[in-house]
Amino acid sequence: MFPDSKIPEGSIAEKWDKHKFNVKLVNPANKRKYDIIVVGTGLAGGAAAASLAELGYNVKAFTYHDSPRRAHSIAAQGGINAAKNYQNDGDSVYRLFYDTVKGGDYRAREANVYRLAQVSVNIIDQCVAQGVPFAREYGGLLANRSFGGAQVSRTFYARGQTGQQLLLGAYSALSRQISYGKVKMYTRSELLDVVVIDGQARGIVTRNLVNGKIESHTAHAVVLATGGYGNVFYLSTNAKYCNVTAAWRAHKKGAYFANPCFTQIHPTCIPVSGDYQSKLTLMSESLRNDGRVWVPKTVEMAERLRKGEIHVNDIKEEERDYFLERKYPAFGNLVPRDVASRNAKQMCDEGRGVGSSGLAVYLDFADVIKRIGEEAVSQKYGNLFDMYAKITDENPYKQPMRIYPAVHYTMGGLWVDYNLQTTIPGLYATGECNFSDHGANRLGASALMQGLADGYFVIPYTIGDYLAKTPAKLEDSNKVAINAQHPAFVAAEQEVRDRTAKFLAMRGNRTPDEFHKALGHIMWEYCGMARNAKGLTFAKAEIQKLRREFWQDLKLVGSGEEMNQALEKAGRVADFLELGELMVDDALNRNESCGGHFREEYQDEKGEAQRDDENYAYVAAWEFMGDNQPERLNKEPLVFENVKLSKRSYE
Amino acid sequence: MAGSNPNAKPMNLTLNVWRQPNRDAQGQIVEYKVKDISPDMSFLEMLDVLNEDLLHQGQDPVAFDHDCREGICGSCDLFINGRSHGPEKGTTTCQLHMRKFSDGDTITIEPWRAHAFPVNKDLSVDRSAFDRIIQAGGYVNVNTGGAPDGNEIPIPKDIADRAFEAATCIGCGACVAACKNASAMLFVSAKVSQLALLPQGQVERKTRVENMVAQMDIEGFGACTNIGSCAAECPVGISLENIAMLNREFLAAKATSNNLA
């Protein structure tokens, strides 16, 4: 039996308003009797912590960073979508909703997506009021740009640093509440377990990363805003600390994990340059507004390029294949990310890839530079061009960039209902940490939108409904007070200590990074841009083997009672080693291609993804059944009452 | 596998690294050798190589802060050969590449050195003083909800652009480490300027600058003596003009404010 998704009754446009009226409220004087833990201080967590504190709740916020300003939301470059229709180009809440459902290849929940589109307009207003310096027109009004998967200009931006500016906005709101004493901030604290008592989330256990202290924190509700799990691939555009541990610990305590195989491979990243590579760097999708993607028309010419016999600028116009413009004339270079990535891979598989490895295509700005000049191009993309030059030692004003797809975002995550509550009452998941809004593929500039929507405008309403039904006195069903001495917390702390001791006791031969790289290789080869049953079956066995080796041969030094970054890493890799297998199971189960999940067995004659709506129009929500046990699949059927299921075409 | 420059030769380097077990312990410089460093590696990838070597030898790896490795999160904070974030202008440590060094070089790596930034371990320092300065007033007092339509606050493009330039500070602390007085004026001035320029920041303009400067002093940062090494070493190019603006804002606030003594 699948848990209730709690989608409100009524027409799609009325659901959220009706729901906001129907949810129970906590009276202002009572709010101060409730404690809420927020884990993660990126866009979703920072916005939630600040907004909940403004309402009067006592908030404890946690981050493993040294400051709440450093979460990886900060690295988002291109922008944030909102259905403002400031450009008079036909945008509306309904169109943003429609584009998002279609862009997600019809694997998202309609009601959640519609709400996201509705509150998108409030986000822009809120951020402007905070002093976020969005790009402006000469008349002083807000500027917009277009983005992949949309035919309107609805993306608000702050040069190539939109995520930074939005995060600093949320950070400022959070800082304000810290100064008022309504948020107690715990930096350099990593969640290592979620504590569930009588079936309800009642707190967390953390490790202080500076002195190693294990600490218990109680609350009436816990909000996870801990981001995505793209680092399971080792190489990704995620920051180095990004991990699945908080979500995975919650999963093992009973929260379902939904659609784990839905990962987004971003088409425009700087290609890998060597085995030492520690992470990949994204070049914003906004570059595809003006950059033209191409490879040489012939394999022979690509080979000469790779050997350095000819220079890219020597290749004549008629010898270039602008493959996205050729195959998708309506959207051209602005096709959604999954389509652009797969096509780039296809070109490289055909032997027409460029760069010394042959795993790259060109992103060319010669046309736009000719049209508006270097100065104007620099105004739009200056910081991105500089970053590219720094990393590659090549000048993108003078020759095309080389790009290749890389893991960027995970659409899967903790299963949540319409209220963003997981299958554990009192435990919520927001932002990239949950699965809810992007289906099988996320559109550009929608991650920032979702993080802030969840944090500023959804969780403050929905969490009240739960707290209004929860007694303010923290005690269990036997009237035992819930505090750090409660047996459940004592046991959770002991479990965390035992696990740490186990990591340190092995004194094996392989470092956490070596295991992580090995896992990443398996995931990228067999559960990456293209997957098939044979490869996935092989990968499953490989991951199990690697996991066994990890628990016998891990190399660490030092103790748990000090700053020990390799130990931190080991804990994260251990969880990735379990998640990886679930991703493979999910990819094996989904016998269709949709969005970022491309199963080679399911494609049409043109190589486009072939969905199976009859059998797979559902959310796959996995239930943990015990260590090394197969997880149980629960299916939440997706009902489309407003958007007609059709083949996703961008031609 | 070759990188963007297939002819680049691997390098062997000597590293002098500050090692300090914890905040209260004595620290010292320890020498290490690293071999076969590709010029296409980032500086932190070179440190990854060192740390993997140390771990394999059963020695404690060097603790350092880092995260996004694309120059925006502000986590990385190394003092390399006597300079914040090393020799390349306008670059964070994570975006510094080894092609800026030569085979046989000796590189000295220290943490930020400032009274207000105590060392956690090795190269990792505690920069929470910056957070407390922001908490003292680096925000607009606005609750979630009830904000007017974004376009109801028109802002001239040049003002918006100047505010944006100030707002790009990544809070890394390079300015403090570069300053012989360990002053935090560039950091504070960036936030003060951003909000003083924008219409949204006008209501609290005076109290903000007074409170933030007061907190800066409490934290034990030094005074500004207009040397300008902060701006010279800032990885994102925060301009000295912001400090001039901070001084004007502070003076004006002190002369006219009835909020604080």
Short mmCIF file of C-alpha atoms in Angstrom, two decimals, chain A residues 47 50-51 54 64-72 74-77 84 86 122 124-142 158-161 164-165 168 171-180 185 187-188 210 234 237-242 272-282 356-357 379 387 389-394 402 456-457 460 509-514 555-558 562-566, chain B residues 1-6 21 23 38-42 44-45 48-49 51-52 54-75 77 88-92 95-97 99-100 120-121 124-128 130-132 134-136 138-158 160-161 163-165 167-173 187 191 194-195 198 200 204 235-236:
data_model
loop_
_atom_site.label_atom_id
_atom_site.label_comp_id
_atom_site.label_asym_id
_atom_site.label_seq_id
_atom_site.Cartn_x
_atom_site.Cartn_y
_atom_site.Cartn_z
CA ALA A 47 15.39 30.00 3.27
CA ALA A 50 15.06 32.02 8.17
CA SER A 51 11.36 31.85 7.30
CA GLU A 54 10.51 34.68 11.37
CA TYR A 64 29.13 20.92 7.72
CA HIS A 65 30.68 24.06 6.22
CA ASP A 66 32.52 26.66 8.27
CA SER A 67 29.79 29.14 7.40
CA PRO A 68 26.17 28.94 6.20
CA ARG A 69 27.20 30.95 3.13
CA ARG A 70 29.14 28.18 1.42
CA ALA A 71 26.55 25.59 0.33
CA HIS A 72 26.78 24.45 -3.27
CA ILE A 74 26.32 29.21 -4.47
CA ALA A 75 27.83 27.75 -7.63
CA ALA A 76 24.67 27.91 -9.75
CA GLN A 77 25.48 30.23 -12.59
CA LYS A 84 6.48 36.94 -14.33
CA TYR A 86 7.76 40.80 -17.76
CA ASN A 122 6.93 35.54 -5.14
CA ILE A 124 11.71 37.14 -7.32
CA ASP A 125 9.87 39.75 -5.25
CA GLN A 126 11.32 38.37 -2.03
CA CYS A 127 14.87 38.33 -3.33
CA VAL A 128 14.63 41.85 -4.73
CA ALA A 129 13.38 43.06 -1.34
CA GLN A 130 16.43 41.46 0.32
CA GLY A 131 18.74 43.44 -1.96
CA VAL A 132 19.72 40.68 -4.38
CA PRO A 133 21.33 42.59 -7.28
CA PHE A 134 19.61 41.01 -10.27
CA ALA A 135 20.55 42.17 -13.76
CA ARG A 136 18.61 45.25 -14.86
CA GLU A 137 17.64 47.01 -18.06
CA TYR A 138 18.57 50.66 -18.58
CA GLY A 139 15.07 51.67 -17.50
CA GLY A 140 15.81 50.14 -14.11
CA LEU A 141 13.52 47.13 -14.45
CA LEU A 142 14.54 43.49 -14.15
CA ALA A 158 22.88 38.14 -11.76
CA ARG A 159 25.54 37.90 -14.45
CA GLY A 160 26.91 34.31 -14.19
CA GLN A 161 26.60 34.23 -10.40
CA GLN A 164 25.75 33.13 -5.25
CA GLN A 165 23.54 36.19 -5.06
CA LEU A 168 23.75 35.40 -0.01
CA TYR A 171 22.19 33.83 4.17
CA SER A 172 21.42 37.44 5.06
CA ALA A 173 17.87 36.49 6.11
CA LEU A 174 19.32 33.63 8.14
CA SER A 175 22.00 35.85 9.69
CA ARG A 176 19.29 38.27 10.76
CA GLN A 177 17.44 35.50 12.61
CA ILE A 178 20.69 34.29 14.19
CA SER A 179 21.25 37.80 15.51
CA TYR A 180 17.74 37.79 16.99
CA MET A 185 23.54 28.02 14.12
CA THR A 187 28.61 25.13 11.74
CA ARG A 188 31.07 22.34 10.95
CA VAL A 210 36.58 20.30 14.52
CA TYR A 234 33.02 10.76 -8.02
CA THR A 237 29.99 19.38 -11.03
CA ASN A 238 28.96 19.06 -7.38
CA ALA A 239 31.19 20.53 -4.71
CA LYS A 240 33.58 18.07 -3.08
CA TYR A 241 31.68 17.81 0.20
CA CYS A 242 28.28 17.13 -1.43
CA VAL A 272 38.22 15.79 -18.09
CA SER A 273 41.93 16.52 -18.48
CA GLY A 274 43.61 13.80 -16.41
CA ASP A 275 43.35 10.97 -13.87
CA TYR A 276 44.13 13.37 -11.02
CA GLN A 277 40.93 15.29 -11.77
CA SER A 278 39.00 15.96 -8.57
CA LYS A 279 35.86 17.55 -9.95
CA LEU A 280 34.30 18.89 -13.11
CA THR A 281 33.42 22.47 -13.81
CA LEU A 282 30.19 23.52 -15.40
CA SER A 356 43.04 15.11 -27.14
CA SER A 357 40.72 12.51 -25.56
CA GLN A 379 29.40 41.73 -20.19
CA MET A 387 37.01 30.51 -15.60
CA ALA A 389 40.60 30.19 -19.66
CA LYS A 390 42.01 29.59 -16.19
CA ILE A 391 41.25 25.89 -16.24
CA THR A 392 42.14 25.07 -19.83
CA ASP A 393 44.73 27.72 -20.67
CA GLU A 394 42.77 28.47 -23.88
CA ARG A 402 35.52 22.34 -25.69
CA TYR A 456 10.43 30.36 1.62
CA PHE A 457 6.92 29.51 0.52
CA PRO A 460 6.47 27.39 6.39
CA ASN A 509 45.39 -0.45 2.27
CA ARG A 510 42.98 1.64 0.20
CA THR A 511 42.00 5.23 0.90
CA PRO A 512 38.42 6.57 0.91
CA ASP A 513 39.21 8.47 -2.31
CA GLU A 514 40.40 5.31 -4.05
CA LYS A 555 42.89 2.91 5.12
CA LEU A 556 42.59 5.70 7.67
CA VAL A 557 44.87 7.26 10.26
CA GLY A 558 44.28 9.25 13.42
CA GLU A 562 39.94 15.38 16.21
CA MET A 563 39.54 17.05 12.85
CA ASN A 564 39.92 14.09 10.50
CA GLN A 565 38.87 14.86 6.94
CA ALA A 566 39.67 11.39 5.60
CA MET B 1 45.97 11.13 -20.35
CA ALA B 2 47.11 14.42 -21.81
CA GLY B 3 45.33 17.63 -20.91
CA SER B 4 44.90 20.81 -22.88
CA ASN B 5 48.65 21.06 -23.27
CA PRO B 6 49.98 17.65 -24.39
CA PRO B 21 47.29 19.52 15.35
CA ARG B 23 43.87 25.35 17.93
CA SER B 38 50.87 17.71 -14.02
CA PRO B 39 50.85 21.41 -14.93
CA ASP B 40 47.12 21.02 -15.68
CA MET B 41 46.36 20.09 -12.08
CA SER B 42 44.82 22.63 -9.80
CA LEU B 44 44.29 21.62 -4.52
CA GLU B 45 44.59 18.56 -6.75
CA ASP B 48 45.18 15.77 -2.93
CA VAL B 49 48.19 13.89 -4.32
CA ASN B 51 47.42 13.71 1.09
CA GLU B 52 46.91 10.37 -0.65
CA LEU B 54 50.62 10.67 3.36
CA LEU B 55 47.65 8.43 4.06
CA HIS B 56 49.33 5.50 2.34
CA GLN B 57 52.41 6.08 4.48
CA GLY B 58 50.24 6.06 7.60
CA GLN B 59 50.76 9.76 8.23
CA ASP B 60 48.10 12.32 9.01
CA PRO B 61 46.98 14.10 5.81
CA VAL B 62 47.09 17.91 5.74
CA ALA B 63 43.76 19.46 6.73
CA PHE B 64 42.60 22.29 4.47
CA ASP B 65 39.28 23.91 3.61
CA HIS B 66 37.83 23.62 0.14
CA ASP B 67 34.55 22.67 -1.45
CA CYS B 68 33.23 23.95 -4.78
CA ARG B 69 36.64 24.06 -6.46
CA GLU B 70 35.32 26.57 -8.95
CA GLY B 71 36.20 29.78 -7.15
CA ILE B 72 32.83 30.78 -5.77
CA CYS B 73 32.14 29.18 -2.36
CA GLY B 74 35.00 31.01 -0.63
CA SER B 75 36.09 27.94 1.38
CA ASP B 77 42.10 29.89 1.93
CA GLU B 88 48.03 34.53 -9.86
CA LYS B 89 45.99 37.72 -9.73
CA GLY B 90 42.23 37.44 -9.32
CA THR B 91 42.27 33.73 -8.55
CA THR B 92 41.22 31.57 -5.63
CA GLN B 95 41.44 27.88 -9.51
CA LEU B 96 45.20 28.28 -9.33
CA HIS B 97 46.85 25.76 -11.65
CA ARG B 99 51.30 25.57 -14.71
CA LYS B 100 51.99 28.76 -12.72
CA ASN B 120 41.46 24.77 13.59
CA LYS B 121 44.09 22.40 12.30
CA SER B 124 42.07 25.25 8.19
CA VAL B 125 41.08 28.41 10.05
CA ASP B 126 37.96 29.62 11.85
CA ARG B 127 36.39 32.52 9.94
CA SER B 128 33.19 32.75 11.97
CA PHE B 130 32.93 37.23 9.29
CA ASP B 131 29.55 35.62 9.96
CA ARG B 132 29.15 37.61 13.16
CA ILE B 134 27.10 40.05 8.82
CA GLN B 135 24.81 39.10 11.71
CA ALA B 136 25.44 42.55 13.17
CA GLY B 138 24.58 42.94 6.82
CA TYR B 139 21.00 42.43 5.71
CA VAL B 140 17.75 44.18 4.91
CA ASN B 141 15.16 43.69 7.63
CA VAL B 142 12.48 42.05 5.55
CA ASN B 143 10.37 39.01 6.39
CA THR B 144 9.39 36.36 3.89
CA GLY B 145 6.13 37.26 2.16
CA GLY B 146 4.62 40.64 1.56
CA ALA B 147 7.41 41.96 -0.64
CA PRO B 148 6.24 44.34 -3.39
CA ASP B 149 6.48 43.28 -7.03
CA GLY B 150 10.11 43.13 -8.09
CA ASN B 151 9.60 45.77 -10.77
CA GLU B 152 8.10 48.25 -8.31
CA ILE B 153 11.65 49.02 -7.17
CA PRO B 154 13.34 50.29 -10.35
CA ILE B 155 17.10 50.61 -9.94
CA PRO B 156 19.30 52.43 -12.47
CA LYS B 157 21.47 49.90 -14.28
CA ASP B 158 24.78 51.49 -13.26
CA ALA B 160 22.59 47.87 -9.84
CA ASP B 161 25.87 46.95 -11.53
CA ALA B 163 25.95 46.98 -6.11
CA PHE B 164 26.48 43.67 -7.87
CA GLU B 165 30.24 44.22 -8.07
CA ALA B 167 28.06 41.81 -3.70
CA THR B 168 30.38 39.36 -5.42
CA CYS B 169 32.62 39.10 -2.32
CA ILE B 170 33.03 35.39 -1.54
CA GLY B 171 33.94 35.88 2.13
CA CYS B 172 37.20 33.94 1.87
CA GLY B 173 39.28 36.26 4.05
CA PHE B 187 35.04 42.57 3.50
CA LYS B 191 28.48 44.51 2.13
CA GLN B 194 26.09 46.94 -1.75
CA LEU B 195 23.26 47.81 0.59
CA LEU B 198 20.47 49.99 -3.32
CA GLN B 200 16.24 48.52 -0.38
CA GLU B 204 18.77 51.01 7.85
CA PRO B 235 40.39 36.89 -5.86
CA VAL B 236 37.15 38.46 -7.12
#
